[in-house]
Each structure stands twice: as C-alpha cells, then as structure tokens.
C-alpha cells in the first residue's frame, strides 16, 4: 500500500483523521492534516510528564518525596469552585486507594502514563503548574497544542478553556524525548529523557498503535480516548531499522469511548492499528 492509498483509505472515514510519520529529527515521510487541532484527551499527559522532570532537574521538585493524595483541585477558571475527579471515569484504582494518604510524585507520574490515571494527572499538574506544562510544549517545538486545564475541570471547559493537540506537535515532543535520550536536548538531560522514555515504554494500554506492530516491538507511546476521540502517539524502535515517530489523531464517530469514558477496543483503535501496521511495513523506506 502506498501513502496515496493510505490517504485514500482515510479519506473515506467520516470525521477528521490526522497523522504524522517520520524518522526522528527529519521532515515527515507522510502526514495528513498534521496541524489540525483535536481535543487532547489523555495525550496531554506527556507534556505534564516532561514538565515534572524539568522541574525535578531544576531542583524545584523531588520526584521521590511523598506528597498528599487528595481529590480536590483549583479550577483554571478564575473564581470557579474547586473541582474533583470521578473514580468511575478513571482507569487506575491504585491511585484512588491512596486518597487520604501519600504517594511519591514519581509513582503518580508513572500511573498518569501507564494507566492514564486522571486523578494522578491532576495531582501532578497541581505540583508543577500549567505554565510549566505550556513551556514543555513550547520547548519541544509544538506550535498549536495547549494544556489549558486539568481533567474534569468542567467550569473551565464550559468557559472555553480546553486541552488541544495536533499530530505534528505530539510527534515533536515524543521525538525530542527519544533524541534527547542520546544527546543533550531542550526538554531534559539525556538521563531525564531516558527515564521518561522508560515510563512510556511501560504503557499498559496497547489497543491502538501497539496492536499494529509485531509482538515484542519496542514502542514508547501514549494514547487518549473519550467518546468521539481516539489518539495514539509514539516512537517505534525496530530492531532492523532506525526509530520513527508515528501519530494518529482521530475525531470521528468510530471512537466509542465507552459509556463512562473507559477504554474499549473500538473501530478507532482498529483504524489506528491499521495505520501503524502499514507504517511498520514501510519502516525501511522512511525518509531521513
């Protein structure tokens, strides 16, 4: 299948399907609507992870220091009441079991990625602050992505404060992490970038990009989903070819999202897996 064939296939999908594929540090081999903005869902958690590690390297946070686990957060909308998360809308009971106690920030950051915990995410944002998350996007070279609020901050959402991503921006931040693990880069030290990659390698939700790869293929990735939204963003490390970034963002009716936002293996997952498989088949021919 050529890239033109893949474009034609995705053109038949109702809604918006964006994609970015390319070697690290090189222009994309193939992209489509890569600068179109989508609701971020949980993909914005990668920028939160970067902000935490940057703050730790600057000495502003100690990732191994236990902090209180509380379900109460300041809204991004000035004057709005504090908000809480709903446990049934989360994906990680392990974090909820710590409510009222303490947990190390490093552990919370890992649960934010590998299980996509919303509660852990909002605790992490509370520690580092939204401006630091915005700085992480900027330093990665992202041009359109915004993390304007925490998850389930409905007062801010209703006021138009939102979380947005593009396929190109997600490729930029993940690509910089992968490159930064090999040489100094803008996001963190090589050791810091390698530590963040290790968290992304441990991702437990593998129903989209990873499902299109041969068993055992290394992929550092983060996905996100709500009804009508399914995104997969990662860097694949083949044993027989250079690593490459692959991002697919979908805003379509294919993403069921489940009745309460829980993950389901739906047609959007299968579409992203299909794209991932096609890119894998072309891994030796990517430009760069």
Tab-separated table of C-alpha atoms in Angstrom:
chain	number	residue	atom	x	y	z
A	1	UNK	CA	0.000	0.000	0.000
A	2	UNK	CA	1.389	3.425	-0.938
A	3	UNK	CA	0.957	6.587	1.115
A	4	UNK	CA	-1.550	7.725	-1.506
A	5	UNK	CA	-3.517	4.531	-0.946
A	6	UNK	CA	-3.464	5.110	2.794
A	7	UNK	CA	-4.660	8.681	2.320
A	8	UNK	CA	-7.487	7.450	0.099
A	9	UNK	CA	-8.467	4.891	2.743
A	10	UNK	CA	-8.552	7.540	5.479
A	11	UNK	CA	-10.418	9.974	3.252
A	12	UNK	CA	-13.381	7.608	3.449
A	13	UNK	CA	-13.506	7.854	7.251
A	14	UNK	CA	-16.173	10.341	8.396
A	15	UNK	CA	-14.651	12.982	10.626
A	16	UNK	CA	-11.035	14.117	10.937
A	17	UNK	CA	-8.065	11.759	10.855
A	18	UNK	CA	-4.645	13.372	11.262
A	19	UNK	CA	-1.326	11.606	11.019
A	20	UNK	CA	2.414	12.179	11.187
A	21	UNK	CA	5.077	9.604	10.286
A	22	UNK	CA	8.805	10.166	10.044
A	23	UNK	CA	12.292	9.463	11.228
A	24	UNK	CA	13.459	11.342	14.296
A	25	UNK	CA	14.897	14.767	13.565
A	26	UNK	CA	13.855	14.648	9.905
A	27	UNK	CA	10.893	16.031	7.953
A	28	UNK	CA	7.889	13.704	7.866
A	29	UNK	CA	7.771	10.969	5.278
A	30	UNK	CA	3.980	11.153	5.305
A	31	UNK	CA	1.492	13.373	7.028
A	32	UNK	CA	-2.136	14.366	6.677
A	33	UNK	CA	-3.819	17.281	8.431
A	34	UNK	CA	-0.924	17.116	10.904
A	35	UNK	CA	-1.606	20.658	12.186
A	36	UNK	CA	-5.342	20.148	12.687
A	37	UNK	CA	-6.261	20.540	16.350
A	38	UNK	CA	-8.084	17.776	18.208
A	39	UNK	CA	-9.334	17.559	21.761
A	40	UNK	CA	-6.281	16.172	23.538
A	41	UNK	CA	-7.882	13.550	25.782
A	42	UNK	CA	-5.032	11.912	27.710
A	43	UNK	CA	-2.239	12.588	25.224
A	44	UNK	CA	-1.585	15.901	27.014
A	45	UNK	CA	-0.199	13.849	29.898
A	46	UNK	CA	3.105	13.529	28.023
A	47	UNK	CA	3.666	17.282	28.391
A	48	UNK	CA	2.824	17.037	32.101
A	49	UNK	CA	5.440	14.284	32.450
A	50	UNK	CA	8.039	16.485	30.751
A	51	UNK	CA	7.186	19.441	32.990
A	52	UNK	CA	7.617	17.297	36.117
A	53	UNK	CA	11.042	16.021	35.079
A	54	UNK	CA	12.185	19.500	34.087
A	55	UNK	CA	11.139	20.829	37.493
A	56	UNK	CA	12.944	17.962	39.210
A	57	UNK	CA	16.151	18.610	37.264
A	58	UNK	CA	15.939	22.295	38.186
A	59	UNK	CA	15.612	21.372	41.867
A	60	UNK	CA	12.047	22.685	42.202
A	61	UNK	CA	10.521	19.244	42.854
A	62	UNK	CA	11.686	15.992	44.406
A	63	UNK	CA	10.031	13.176	42.464
A	64	UNK	CA	10.709	10.703	45.279
A	65	UNK	CA	9.186	12.840	48.017
A	66	UNK	CA	5.758	11.543	49.133
A	67	UNK	CA	3.000	14.103	48.669
A	68	UNK	CA	-0.658	14.123	49.779
A	69	UNK	CA	-3.104	12.295	47.505
A	70	UNK	CA	-6.222	14.455	47.573
A	71	UNK	CA	-9.160	14.667	45.206
A	72	UNK	CA	-9.674	18.438	45.155
A	73	UNK	CA	-8.207	20.883	42.643
A	74	UNK	CA	-8.182	24.556	41.715
A	75	UNK	CA	-10.108	25.326	38.532
A	76	UNK	CA	-8.287	27.011	35.657
A	77	UNK	CA	-11.244	29.425	35.512
A	78	UNK	CA	-10.625	32.292	37.950
A	79	UNK	CA	-13.276	32.420	40.638
A	80	UNK	CA	-14.699	28.981	39.885
A	81	UNK	CA	-15.085	26.499	42.761
A	82	UNK	CA	-12.608	23.693	43.248
A	83	UNK	CA	-13.383	20.534	41.314
A	84	UNK	CA	-12.944	16.805	41.854
A	85	UNK	CA	-12.422	13.705	39.751
A	86	UNK	CA	-14.909	10.829	39.456
A	87	UNK	CA	-13.449	7.400	40.169
A	88	UNK	CA	-15.692	5.648	37.636
A	89	UNK	CA	-14.195	7.896	34.934
A	90	UNK	CA	-10.628	6.922	35.810
A	91	UNK	CA	-8.526	3.934	34.754
A	92	UNK	CA	-6.491	3.238	37.873
A	93	UNK	CA	-7.934	2.171	41.206
A	94	UNK	CA	-4.407	2.010	42.643
A	95	UNK	CA	-4.211	5.800	42.824
A	96	UNK	CA	-7.661	6.072	44.345
A	97	UNK	CA	-6.632	3.592	47.045
A	98	UNK	CA	-4.082	6.195	48.204
A	99	UNK	CA	-6.622	9.038	48.631
A	100	UNK	CA	-6.210	10.475	52.117
A	101	UNK	CA	-2.646	9.211	52.298
A	102	UNK	CA	0.563	9.948	50.443
A	103	UNK	CA	2.448	8.720	47.393
A	104	UNK	CA	5.744	9.657	45.716
A	105	UNK	CA	5.350	12.073	42.825
A	106	UNK	CA	7.402	9.735	40.600
A	107	UNK	CA	4.885	6.930	41.197
A	108	UNK	CA	1.958	9.248	40.457
A	109	UNK	CA	3.648	10.380	37.225
A	110	UNK	CA	4.097	6.764	36.168
A	111	UNK	CA	0.441	5.932	36.892
A	112	UNK	CA	-0.554	9.035	34.893
A	113	UNK	CA	1.111	7.455	31.838
A	114	UNK	CA	0.972	3.680	32.126
A	115	UNK	CA	-2.629	3.515	33.397
A	116	UNK	CA	-3.667	7.026	32.253
A	117	UNK	CA	-4.926	7.971	35.716
A	118	UNK	CA	-6.843	11.242	35.679
A	119	UNK	CA	-6.519	11.689	39.428
A	120	UNK	CA	-2.734	11.264	39.257
A	121	UNK	CA	-2.623	13.734	36.371
A	122	UNK	CA	-4.412	16.485	38.262
A	123	UNK	CA	-2.220	15.945	41.329
A	124	UNK	CA	0.865	16.229	39.098
A	125	UNK	CA	-0.460	19.397	37.437
A	126	UNK	CA	-1.100	20.843	40.888
A	127	UNK	CA	2.535	20.252	41.798
A	128	UNK	CA	4.133	21.661	38.654
A	129	UNK	CA	1.578	24.219	37.391
A	130	UNK	CA	0.000	24.748	33.979
A	131	UNK	CA	2.605	27.349	32.862
A	132	UNK	CA	5.320	24.700	33.196
A	133	UNK	CA	3.283	22.341	31.018
A	134	UNK	CA	2.910	25.087	28.406
A	135	UNK	CA	6.676	25.597	28.498
A	136	UNK	CA	7.222	21.888	27.839
A	137	UNK	CA	5.135	22.099	24.669
A	138	UNK	CA	6.993	25.207	23.521
A	139	UNK	CA	10.463	23.779	24.130
A	140	UNK	CA	9.560	20.677	22.148
A	141	UNK	CA	8.699	22.845	19.165
A	142	UNK	CA	4.950	22.331	19.393
A	143	UNK	CA	3.042	25.114	17.642
A	144	UNK	CA	-0.644	24.533	18.338
A	145	UNK	CA	-1.055	22.281	21.378
A	146	UNK	CA	-2.498	23.711	24.591
A	147	UNK	CA	-2.979	22.311	28.079
A	148	UNK	CA	-5.351	24.866	29.492
A	149	UNK	CA	-6.938	22.975	32.372
A	150	UNK	CA	-6.965	19.817	34.408
A	151	UNK	CA	-9.097	16.805	33.585
A	152	UNK	CA	-12.796	17.149	34.553
A	153	UNK	CA	-12.438	20.867	35.229
A	154	UNK	CA	-15.883	21.382	33.751
A	155	UNK	CA	-16.217	25.051	34.743
A	156	UNK	CA	-13.087	25.872	32.728
A	157	UNK	CA	-14.204	23.651	29.853
A	158	UNK	CA	-17.592	25.342	29.669
A	159	UNK	CA	-15.820	28.718	29.596
A	160	UNK	CA	-13.825	27.653	26.539
A	161	UNK	CA	-10.576	26.726	28.300
A	162	UNK	CA	-9.520	23.497	26.665
A	163	UNK	CA	-6.796	20.933	26.023
A	164	UNK	CA	-5.798	20.596	22.368
A	165	UNK	CA	-3.155	18.670	20.435
A	166	UNK	CA	-2.026	18.119	16.866
A	167	UNK	CA	-0.365	15.077	15.341
A	168	UNK	CA	2.709	17.151	14.444
A	169	UNK	CA	3.058	18.510	17.985
A	170	UNK	CA	2.766	15.082	19.595
A	171	UNK	CA	5.417	13.812	17.188
A	172	UNK	CA	7.610	16.767	18.142
A	173	UNK	CA	7.535	16.169	21.897
A	174	UNK	CA	7.969	12.387	21.638
A	175	UNK	CA	10.687	12.770	19.033
A	176	UNK	CA	12.570	15.219	21.244
A	177	UNK	CA	12.386	12.775	24.148
A	178	UNK	CA	13.792	9.967	22.002
A	179	UNK	CA	16.545	12.156	20.564
A	180	UNK	CA	17.215	13.717	23.943
A	181	UNK	CA	17.985	10.325	25.457
A	182	UNK	CA	21.003	10.154	23.086
A	183	UNK	CA	22.295	13.743	23.265
A	184	UNK	CA	21.525	16.952	25.167
A	185	UNK	CA	18.265	18.499	24.017
A	186	UNK	CA	15.757	21.172	25.019
A	187	UNK	CA	13.487	19.078	27.240
A	188	UNK	CA	15.748	17.449	29.829
A	189	UNK	CA	19.121	15.826	30.324
A	190	UNK	CA	19.800	12.580	28.445
A	191	UNK	CA	19.236	10.675	31.686
A	192	UNK	CA	15.958	12.512	32.258
A	193	UNK	CA	14.743	11.849	28.724
A	194	UNK	CA	15.704	8.178	29.053
A	195	UNK	CA	13.760	7.943	32.318
A	196	UNK	CA	10.657	9.415	30.653
A	197	UNK	CA	11.015	7.023	27.718
A	198	UNK	CA	11.129	4.107	30.155
A	199	UNK	CA	7.756	5.213	31.539
A	200	UNK	CA	6.317	5.476	28.012
A	201	UNK	CA	7.715	2.027	27.130
A	202	UNK	CA	5.755	0.636	30.104
A	203	UNK	CA	2.405	1.849	28.698
A	204	UNK	CA	-0.259	-0.756	29.522
A	205	UNK	CA	-2.946	0.438	27.081
A	206	UNK	CA	-1.845	-1.209	23.830
A	207	UNK	CA	-5.026	-1.446	21.771
A	208	UNK	CA	-4.133	1.054	19.030
A	209	UNK	CA	-0.593	1.760	17.768
A	210	UNK	CA	0.992	-1.195	19.550
A	211	UNK	CA	-1.682	-3.543	18.193
A	212	UNK	CA	-0.399	-2.875	14.667
A	213	UNK	CA	3.155	-3.928	15.496
A	214	UNK	CA	4.753	-7.370	15.759
A	215	UNK	CA	4.693	-8.794	19.266
A	216	UNK	CA	7.654	-7.571	21.302
A	217	UNK	CA	8.355	-4.442	19.238
A	218	UNK	CA	9.512	-1.604	21.471
A	219	UNK	CA	7.266	1.450	21.374
A	220	UNK	CA	7.303	4.439	23.715
A	221	UNK	CA	3.770	5.777	23.466
A	222	UNK	CA	0.754	7.474	24.960
A	223	UNK	CA	-2.831	7.269	23.821
A	224	UNK	CA	-6.029	9.048	24.721
A	225	UNK	CA	-9.716	8.450	24.296
A	226	UNK	CA	-13.154	9.786	25.087
A	227	UNK	CA	-16.312	9.281	23.083
A	228	UNK	CA	-15.634	10.568	19.579
A	229	UNK	CA	-11.871	10.817	20.178
A	230	UNK	CA	-9.062	8.276	19.896
A	231	UNK	CA	-5.396	9.177	19.536
A	232	UNK	CA	-2.188	7.159	19.504
A	233	UNK	CA	1.244	8.795	19.590
A	234	UNK	CA	4.557	7.022	19.854
A	235	UNK	CA	8.113	6.358	18.805
A	236	UNK	CA	8.771	2.862	17.465
A	237	UNK	CA	12.207	1.265	17.865
A	238	UNK	CA	12.578	-1.567	15.322
A	239	UNK	CA	15.496	-3.941	15.729
A	240	UNK	CA	16.242	-3.719	11.998
A	241	UNK	CA	15.642	-0.043	11.156
A	242	UNK	CA	16.081	3.420	12.713
A	243	UNK	CA	13.387	4.576	15.156
A	244	UNK	CA	10.461	6.555	13.827
A	245	UNK	CA	7.588	8.648	15.144
A	246	UNK	CA	4.027	7.652	14.328
A	247	UNK	CA	0.995	9.640	15.474
A	248	UNK	CA	-2.641	9.180	14.511
A	249	UNK	CA	-5.330	11.505	15.907
A	250	UNK	CA	-8.973	10.744	15.193
A	251	UNK	CA	-12.076	12.811	15.853
A	252	UNK	CA	-14.736	10.508	14.448
A	253	UNK	CA	-17.821	8.504	15.286
A	254	UNK	CA	-15.606	5.392	15.269
A	255	UNK	CA	-14.389	6.111	18.801
A	256	UNK	CA	-16.990	4.739	21.182
A	257	UNK	CA	-15.155	5.723	24.349
A	258	UNK	CA	-17.452	3.608	26.499
A	259	UNK	CA	-20.442	4.893	28.478
A	260	UNK	CA	-18.252	6.463	31.164
A	261	UNK	CA	-15.094	7.149	29.202
A	262	UNK	CA	-13.427	3.821	29.935
A	263	UNK	CA	-11.213	2.311	27.291
A	264	UNK	CA	-12.808	-0.011	24.759
A	265	UNK	CA	-11.303	-1.679	21.715
A	266	UNK	CA	-13.400	0.002	19.037
A	267	UNK	CA	-13.221	0.784	15.324
A	268	UNK	CA	-10.992	3.789	16.011
A	269	UNK	CA	-8.478	1.504	17.742
A	270	UNK	CA	-8.540	-0.817	14.764
A	271	UNK	CA	-8.083	2.090	12.351
A	272	UNK	CA	-5.016	3.339	14.231
A	273	UNK	CA	-3.624	-0.200	14.401
A	274	UNK	CA	-4.112	-0.494	10.634
A	275	UNK	CA	-2.118	2.698	10.034
A	276	UNK	CA	0.572	1.526	12.448
A	277	UNK	CA	0.875	-1.782	10.605
A	278	UNK	CA	1.188	-0.025	7.246
A	279	UNK	CA	3.915	2.243	8.591
A	280	UNK	CA	5.746	-0.730	10.076
A	281	UNK	CA	5.718	-2.415	6.678
A	282	UNK	CA	7.372	0.701	5.206
A	283	UNK	CA	9.892	1.213	8.043
A	284	UNK	CA	12.929	0.609	5.806
A	285	UNK	CA	11.779	3.216	3.306
A	286	UNK	CA	11.076	6.183	5.573
A	287	UNK	CA	12.949	9.327	4.582
A	288	UNK	CA	15.614	10.806	6.795
